[in-house]
Tab-separated table of C-alpha atoms in Angstrom:
chain	number	residue	atom	x	y	z
Y	1	MET	CA	0.000	0.000	0.000
Y	2	ARG	CA	2.853	2.395	0.753
Y	3	ARG	CA	4.178	2.071	-2.786
Y	4	TRP	CA	0.711	2.962	-4.134
Y	5	ILE	CA	0.525	6.086	-1.982
Y	6	VAL	CA	3.852	7.293	-3.340
Y	7	GLY	CA	2.533	6.844	-6.881
Y	8	PHE	CA	-0.662	8.632	-5.967
Y	9	VAL	CA	1.207	11.653	-4.684
Y	10	SER	CA	3.556	11.780	-7.651
Y	11	ILE	CA	0.806	12.107	-10.222
Y	12	TYR	CA	-0.663	15.077	-8.415
Y	13	LEU	CA	2.680	16.780	-8.245
Y	14	PHE	CA	2.925	16.153	-11.994
Y	15	ALA	CA	-0.620	17.071	-12.932
Y	16	GLY	CA	-1.242	20.036	-10.690
Y	17	PRO	CA	-3.958	19.558	-8.041
Y	18	SER	CA	-2.813	19.081	-4.465
Y	19	VAL	CA	-3.187	15.950	-2.400
Y	20	GLN	CA	-4.922	18.004	0.302
Y	21	THR	CA	-7.947	18.230	-1.999
Y	22	VAL	CA	-8.310	14.435	-1.857
Y	23	GLU	CA	-7.949	14.388	1.930
Y	24	ALA	CA	-10.762	16.929	2.245
Y	25	ALA	CA	-13.165	14.747	0.248
Y	26	THR	CA	-15.535	12.328	1.969
Y	27	ARG	CA	-14.055	8.857	1.869
Y	28	VAL	CA	-16.317	6.187	0.388
Y	29	PRO	CA	-15.756	3.039	2.473
Y	30	PRO	CA	-14.923	-0.312	0.889
Y	31	GLY	CA	-17.628	-2.832	0.129
Y	32	ASN	CA	-21.061	-2.874	-1.447
Y	33	ARG	CA	-23.908	-0.618	-0.411
Y	34	HIS	CA	-26.400	-3.167	-1.795
Y	35	ALA	CA	-26.893	-6.418	0.127
Y	36	GLU	CA	-27.679	-8.247	-3.117
Y	37	GLN	CA	-26.410	-7.738	-6.657
Y	38	PRO	CA	-28.504	-5.190	-8.596
Y	39	ASP	CA	-30.284	-6.538	-11.660
Y	40	VAL	CA	-28.086	-7.311	-14.645
Y	41	PRO	CA	-29.404	-5.583	-17.798
Y	42	TYR	CA	-31.185	-7.636	-20.423
Y	43	GLY	CA	-28.499	-6.949	-23.043
Y	44	ALA	CA	-25.742	-8.477	-20.912
Y	45	ARG	CA	-27.900	-11.487	-20.076
Y	46	LYS	CA	-28.820	-12.003	-23.739
Y	47	ARG	CA	-25.210	-11.755	-24.967
Y	48	THR	CA	-24.142	-14.366	-22.458
Y	49	ARG	CA	-27.088	-16.654	-23.181
Y	50	ASP	CA	-26.469	-16.395	-26.934
Y	51	THR	CA	-22.923	-17.690	-26.453
Y	52	ARG	CA	-24.244	-20.578	-24.346
Y	53	SER	CA	-22.182	-19.408	-21.436
Y	54	SER	CA	-22.845	-18.038	-17.963
Y	55	PHE	CA	-21.610	-15.091	-15.947
Y	56	GLU	CA	-19.858	-17.428	-13.549
Y	57	ALA	CA	-18.068	-19.205	-16.399
Y	58	LYS	CA	-17.001	-15.890	-17.923
Y	59	TYR	CA	-15.796	-14.622	-14.542
Y	60	GLU	CA	-13.723	-17.757	-14.086
Y	61	ARG	CA	-12.240	-17.315	-17.560
Y	62	ILE	CA	-10.950	-13.765	-16.916
Y	63	ARG	CA	-9.913	-14.719	-13.379
Y	64	ASP	CA	-7.874	-17.627	-14.719
Y	65	LEU	CA	-6.338	-15.434	-17.437
Y	66	LEU	CA	-5.149	-12.994	-14.782
Y	67	ALA	CA	-3.958	-15.749	-12.468
Y	68	GLY	CA	-2.059	-17.565	-15.204
Y	69	ASP	CA	-0.363	-14.618	-16.914
Y	70	ALA	CA	2.401	-13.086	-14.816
Y	71	GLU	CA	3.325	-10.742	-17.676
Y	72	LEU	CA	-0.187	-9.301	-17.767
Y	73	ARG	CA	-0.196	-8.803	-14.005
Y	74	ALA	CA	3.141	-6.986	-14.250
Y	75	LYS	CA	1.777	-4.734	-17.003
Y	76	ILE	CA	-1.263	-3.931	-14.861
Y	77	ARG	CA	0.937	-2.972	-11.909
Y	78	SER	CA	3.121	-0.814	-14.133
Y	79	ALA	CA	0.155	1.048	-15.637
Y	80	ALA	CA	-1.426	1.563	-12.228
Y	81	ARG	CA	1.818	2.906	-10.783
Y	82	ALA	CA	2.206	5.394	-13.649
Y	83	TYR	CA	-1.294	6.800	-13.121
Y	84	GLY	CA	-1.249	6.731	-9.333
Y	85	ILE	CA	-4.007	4.193	-8.771
Y	86	ASP	CA	-4.240	0.873	-6.978
Y	87	PRO	CA	-3.855	-1.978	-9.546
Y	88	ILE	CA	-7.070	-3.527	-8.244
Y	89	HIS	CA	-9.032	-0.771	-10.012
Y	90	ILE	CA	-7.728	-1.974	-13.382
Y	91	VAL	CA	-8.334	-5.593	-12.403
Y	92	GLY	CA	-11.902	-4.742	-11.417
Y	93	ALA	CA	-12.618	-3.088	-14.758
Y	94	LEU	CA	-11.164	-6.066	-16.628
Y	95	VAL	CA	-13.222	-8.515	-14.601
Y	96	GLY	CA	-16.425	-6.561	-15.083
Y	97	GLU	CA	-15.982	-6.157	-18.830
Y	98	HIS	CA	-15.090	-9.784	-19.467
Y	99	THR	CA	-17.760	-11.157	-17.165
Y	100	PHE	CA	-20.709	-9.151	-18.423
Y	101	ASN	CA	-19.744	-7.941	-21.895
Y	102	VAL	CA	-17.243	-10.189	-23.675
Y	103	ASP	CA	-15.263	-13.362	-23.053
Y	104	ALA	CA	-11.558	-13.034	-22.294
Y	105	MET	CA	-9.193	-14.177	-25.008
Y	106	ASP	CA	-6.663	-16.842	-24.128
Y	107	ARG	CA	-3.525	-14.907	-25.032
Y	108	LEU	CA	-2.516	-11.264	-25.226
Y	109	GLN	CA	-0.949	-11.989	-28.608
Y	110	THR	CA	-4.438	-12.240	-30.114
Y	111	TYR	CA	-5.059	-8.605	-29.222
Y	112	TYR	CA	-1.754	-7.458	-30.729
Y	113	VAL	CA	-2.680	-9.101	-34.043
Y	114	LYS	CA	-6.136	-7.514	-34.068
Y	115	ALA	CA	-4.634	-4.116	-33.251
Y	116	LEU	CA	-2.518	-4.203	-36.392
Y	117	SER	CA	-5.530	-5.134	-38.519
Y	118	TYR	CA	-7.453	-2.068	-37.292
Y	119	LEU	CA	-4.499	0.229	-37.970
Y	120	HIS	CA	-4.766	-0.544	-41.683
Y	121	SER	CA	-8.543	-0.172	-41.968
Y	122	ASP	CA	-10.446	2.717	-43.609
Y	123	ILE	CA	-12.981	3.416	-40.858
Y	124	GLU	CA	-13.928	6.957	-39.837
Y	125	PHE	CA	-15.982	8.674	-37.140
Y	126	SER	CA	-19.019	10.246	-38.760
Y	127	TYR	CA	-22.793	10.330	-38.915
Y	128	ASP	CA	-24.806	10.536	-42.116
Y	129	GLY	CA	-21.753	11.631	-44.114
Y	130	GLU	CA	-20.614	14.339	-41.665
Y	131	SER	CA	-17.422	13.705	-39.733
Y	132	VAL	CA	-17.493	14.311	-36.004
Y	133	SER	CA	-14.662	16.826	-36.430
Y	134	ASP	CA	-16.854	18.926	-38.743
Y	135	PHE	CA	-19.914	18.395	-36.574
Y	136	VAL	CA	-18.318	19.852	-33.426
Y	137	ARG	CA	-17.368	22.989	-35.390
Y	138	ARG	CA	-21.059	23.952	-35.461
Y	139	PRO	CA	-21.833	27.129	-33.492
Y	140	GLU	CA	-23.730	25.186	-30.838
Y	141	PHE	CA	-20.353	23.924	-29.604
Y	142	ASP	CA	-18.694	27.336	-29.302
Y	143	GLY	CA	-19.043	27.240	-25.527
Y	144	CYS	CA	-16.686	24.249	-25.401
Y	145	LYS	CA	-13.795	26.155	-26.950
Y	146	GLY	CA	-10.841	26.857	-24.716
Y	147	LEU	CA	-11.385	24.005	-22.261
Y	148	ARG	CA	-8.017	22.815	-21.026
Y	149	SER	CA	-8.388	19.045	-20.848
Y	150	ASP	CA	-9.641	16.557	-23.421
Y	151	ALA	CA	-11.943	15.094	-20.770
Y	152	ASP	CA	-13.622	18.463	-20.189
Y	153	LEU	CA	-13.768	19.173	-23.925
Y	154	TRP	CA	-15.471	15.920	-24.902
Y	155	ALA	CA	-17.751	16.025	-21.846
Y	156	CYS	CA	-18.870	19.509	-22.928
Y	157	ARG	CA	-19.469	18.308	-26.470
Y	158	GLU	CA	-21.482	15.368	-25.175
Y	159	ASP	CA	-23.588	17.722	-23.039
Y	160	VAL	CA	-24.262	19.918	-26.091
Y	161	TRP	CA	-25.252	16.845	-28.081
Y	162	ASN	CA	-27.724	15.800	-25.390
Y	163	ASP	CA	-29.161	19.300	-24.963
Y	164	ARG	CA	-29.270	20.557	-28.542
Y	165	PHE	CA	-29.236	17.605	-30.946
Y	166	ARG	CA	-30.213	14.270	-29.445
Y	167	GLY	CA	-33.635	13.251	-30.745
Y	168	LYS	CA	-34.212	16.730	-32.186
Y	169	THR	CA	-34.517	18.287	-35.627
Y	170	VAL	CA	-31.896	20.983	-36.231
Y	171	GLY	CA	-31.738	22.900	-39.503
Y	172	GLY	CA	-34.132	20.411	-41.074
Y	173	GLU	CA	-31.984	17.424	-40.086
Y	174	ARG	CA	-33.323	14.846	-37.661
Y	175	PHE	CA	-30.769	13.433	-35.235
Y	176	PRO	CA	-31.076	10.040	-33.529
Y	177	ASN	CA	-32.185	9.767	-29.925
Y	178	ASP	CA	-28.984	7.979	-28.973
Y	179	ARG	CA	-25.732	8.604	-27.169
Y	180	PHE	CA	-23.104	10.847	-28.758
Y	181	GLY	CA	-20.599	7.999	-28.745
Y	182	ALA	CA	-23.008	5.538	-30.318
Y	183	THR	CA	-23.936	8.028	-33.049
Y	184	PHE	CA	-20.475	9.132	-34.150
Y	185	PHE	CA	-17.874	6.780	-32.721
Y	186	GLN	CA	-19.068	3.249	-33.370
Y	187	PRO	CA	-19.154	2.679	-37.106
Y	188	TYR	CA	-19.645	-1.072	-36.839
Y	189	TYR	CA	-22.612	-1.201	-34.466
Y	190	ALA	CA	-23.815	0.759	-31.463
Y	191	GLY	CA	-22.397	-0.218	-28.099
Y	192	GLN	CA	-19.190	-1.689	-29.449
Y	193	THR	CA	-16.067	-1.546	-27.336
Y	194	PHE	CA	-12.656	-2.915	-28.096
Y	195	GLY	CA	-9.589	-4.691	-26.828
Y	196	LEU	CA	-8.472	-6.071	-23.511
Y	197	GLY	CA	-9.991	-3.115	-21.656
Y	198	GLN	CA	-13.134	-2.945	-23.828
Y	199	ILE	CA	-12.621	0.796	-24.288
Y	200	ASN	CA	-14.842	2.812	-26.587
Y	201	PRO	CA	-13.261	5.376	-28.925
Y	202	LEU	CA	-14.848	8.401	-27.231
Y	203	ALA	CA	-13.430	7.363	-23.851
Y	204	ALA	CA	-9.968	7.034	-25.404
Y	205	LEU	CA	-10.172	10.474	-27.004
Y	206	SER	CA	-11.263	11.938	-23.666
Y	207	VAL	CA	-8.010	10.953	-21.942
Y	208	THR	CA	-5.515	10.960	-24.805
Y	209	ASP	CA	-3.811	14.103	-23.477
Y	210	ILE	CA	-3.227	12.399	-20.117
Y	211	VAL	CA	-1.911	9.239	-21.783
Y	212	HIS	CA	0.395	11.279	-23.994
Y	213	ARG	CA	1.768	13.203	-21.023
Y	214	ILE	CA	2.289	10.200	-18.742
Y	215	SER	CA	2.924	7.255	-21.086
Y	216	GLY	CA	4.305	9.129	-24.090
Y	217	TYR	CA	1.962	7.580	-26.658
Y	218	PRO	CA	1.019	9.903	-29.558
Y	219	GLU	CA	-2.151	11.915	-29.006
Y	220	LEU	CA	-5.180	10.499	-30.783
Y	221	SER	CA	-7.373	12.497	-33.146
Y	222	PRO	CA	-10.986	11.921	-34.222
Y	223	THR	CA	-9.816	12.497	-37.795
Y	224	LYS	CA	-7.650	9.351	-37.596
Y	225	ALA	CA	-10.053	6.640	-36.498
Y	226	PRO	CA	-7.780	3.663	-37.366
Y	227	GLU	CA	-5.135	4.978	-34.954
Y	228	VAL	CA	-7.740	5.264	-32.218
Y	229	TYR	CA	-8.802	1.670	-32.736
Y	230	GLU	CA	-5.205	0.454	-32.857
Y	231	ALA	CA	-4.496	2.178	-29.534
Y	232	ILE	CA	-7.433	0.616	-27.721
Y	233	MET	CA	-6.763	-2.821	-29.244
Y	234	ASP	CA	-3.062	-2.916	-28.333
Y	235	PRO	CA	-2.863	-4.433	-24.804
Y	236	ASP	CA	-0.010	-2.197	-23.639
Y	237	LYS	CA	-1.688	1.009	-24.795
Y	238	SER	CA	-5.087	-0.258	-23.709
Y	239	LEU	CA	-3.895	-0.659	-20.107
Y	240	ALA	CA	-2.606	2.921	-20.133
Y	241	TYR	CA	-5.960	4.159	-21.406
Y	242	MET	CA	-7.805	2.064	-18.830
Y	243	ALA	CA	-5.687	3.562	-16.062
Y	244	ALA	CA	-6.244	7.077	-17.389
Y	245	VAL	CA	-10.036	6.584	-17.600
Y	246	ILE	CA	-10.108	5.310	-14.017
Y	247	ARG	CA	-7.841	8.132	-12.827
Y	248	ASP	CA	-10.148	10.652	-14.500
Y	249	SER	CA	-13.221	9.182	-12.792
Y	250	ILE	CA	-11.532	9.325	-9.396
Y	251	ASP	CA	-10.572	12.951	-9.996
Y	252	ALA	CA	-14.053	13.902	-11.223
Y	253	TYR	CA	-15.762	12.489	-8.145
Y	254	ARG	CA	-13.263	14.213	-5.872
Y	255	ASP	CA	-13.441	17.606	-7.577
Y	256	ILE	CA	-17.142	17.729	-8.474
Y	257	ALA	CA	-18.983	15.535	-5.968
Y	258	GLY	CA	-16.530	15.738	-3.046
Y	259	PHE	CA	-16.048	11.978	-2.693
Y	260	ASP	CA	-12.814	10.021	-2.477
Y	261	ILE	CA	-13.603	6.691	-4.177
Y	262	THR	CA	-10.051	5.312	-4.176
Y	263	ASP	CA	-10.861	2.645	-1.556
Y	264	ASN	CA	-13.819	1.189	-3.423
Y	265	PRO	CA	-12.989	-0.668	-6.669
Y	266	GLY	CA	-16.670	-1.463	-7.127
Y	267	ILE	CA	-17.413	2.235	-7.587
Y	268	THR	CA	-14.571	2.834	-10.042
Y	269	ALA	CA	-15.631	-0.312	-11.929
Y	270	THR	CA	-19.211	0.982	-12.047
Y	271	LEU	CA	-18.040	4.283	-13.522
Y	272	TYR	CA	-15.836	2.429	-16.008
Y	273	ASN	CA	-18.953	0.533	-17.071
Y	274	VAL	CA	-21.426	3.421	-17.333
Y	275	GLY	CA	-19.063	6.261	-18.389
Y	276	THR	CA	-19.739	10.034	-18.256
Y	277	PRO	CA	-18.192	10.457	-14.773
Y	278	ARG	CA	-18.471	14.252	-14.826
Y	279	ALA	CA	-22.193	14.263	-15.545
Y	280	ARG	CA	-22.780	11.617	-12.901
Y	281	ALA	CA	-20.662	13.456	-10.339
Y	282	ARG	CA	-22.604	16.667	-11.039
Y	283	ALA	CA	-25.915	14.847	-10.611
Y	284	LEU	CA	-24.745	13.345	-7.305
Y	285	ALA	CA	-23.479	16.713	-6.069
Y	286	SER	CA	-26.785	18.365	-6.996
Y	287	ASP	CA	-28.769	15.656	-5.235
Y	288	ASN	CA	-26.650	16.002	-2.115
Y	289	ARG	CA	-27.117	19.781	-2.062
Y	290	ARG	CA	-30.872	19.192	-2.034
Y	291	ARG	CA	-30.501	16.583	0.696
Y	292	SER	CA	-28.367	18.915	2.784
Y	293	ALA	CA	-30.950	21.700	2.459
Y	294	ALA	CA	-33.595	19.256	3.674
Y	295	GLY	CA	-31.464	18.215	6.657
Y	296	GLN	CA	-30.718	14.772	5.197
Y	297	SER	CA	-27.393	12.950	5.189
Y	298	PRO	CA	-25.497	12.838	1.878
Y	299	ARG	CA	-25.994	9.956	-0.522
Y	300	LEU	CA	-22.825	7.992	-1.190
Y	301	PRO	CA	-21.878	6.746	-4.669
Y	302	GLU	CA	-23.363	3.283	-5.233
Y	303	GLU	CA	-22.183	0.295	-7.221
Y	304	ASN	CA	-24.210	-1.193	-10.059
Y	305	TYR	CA	-24.404	-4.926	-10.883
Y	306	TYR	CA	-20.948	-4.769	-12.506
Y	307	GLY	CA	-19.214	-3.015	-9.611
Y	308	TRP	CA	-21.069	-5.198	-7.094
Y	309	LEU	CA	-19.382	-8.305	-8.519
Y	310	VAL	CA	-15.963	-6.655	-8.289
Y	311	ASN	CA	-16.429	-5.847	-4.616
Y	312	ASP	CA	-17.891	-9.283	-3.952
Y	313	LYS	CA	-14.843	-11.010	-5.504
Y	314	LEU	CA	-12.314	-8.525	-4.124
Y	315	SER	CA	-10.452	-10.879	-1.780
Y	316	GLU	CA	-9.922	-13.421	-4.558
Y	317	LEU	CA	-8.807	-10.752	-7.042
Y	318	ARG	CA	-6.384	-9.192	-4.584
Y	319	ALA	CA	-4.900	-12.616	-3.890
Y	320	ILE	CA	-4.325	-13.122	-7.619
Y	321	MET	CA	-2.432	-9.839	-7.704
Y	322	GLY	CA	-0.354	-10.910	-4.703
Y	323	GLU	CA	-2.107	-8.593	-2.256
Y	324	SER	CA	-3.614	-9.455	1.089
């Protein structure tokens, strides 16, 4: 644990905010808030049923992959150390994704091969013939200009999409009532995520500045979709992006909602699963302001079905990573 704390401090010295900010936040205790696992969505149940598998079998598959691959465990520790997070947060996200969304592949080499195939594809991020890069130049997005981080920039653009375009007719053009990422960033089919970390392209673009600064990988651009897919398919890069996404969620909940979620991998796994940490942190902060005004105690962040499993299996997962 002491080594993790050193890493945690170092990233804040590098990135700017002080550690005192974290200490002032309300600590979310370990463990699940729900006595029983929340309902698993129909889509996850159907995908698993269609493959004639079960959640338990898929959990055991990713657990065994982690337990049997010392190189992967070392890569996870290295990525976690670079981004100042406990490795168990990355493990939790991997377990959740491969239990409820996809089956784990047997060897990392399979992902390296697939990464190269995406690099040489001709895919692009667009909707109805308009690239996302051109789309976000529309005047509705002017308020997002000048934001310092990629996470803030893409979160702002997603908010504008939801407020001004989603399910609406603008300039005679009808836009789908769907997520920004599903509309522009998933050219194969909606909901698709990729690679070991099952990262979606919008999430990768939201933290590419952090990954460039800390890991040195080239910054990604929405105009170069194949490079985005190659980055999230390559296991080494994918782990860096996973760590950055988790780091960003931790920071968002600290800065916006006033909660320190570093001791609860089920919460970080939940946010990895559902995305949009800034919007969710704002909603939680708003709810807690109302509760405070009514003399009620604050509502803590809660795990969903995905994060619940991570917390439930935490002792086993820590043991795999050589932790007590």
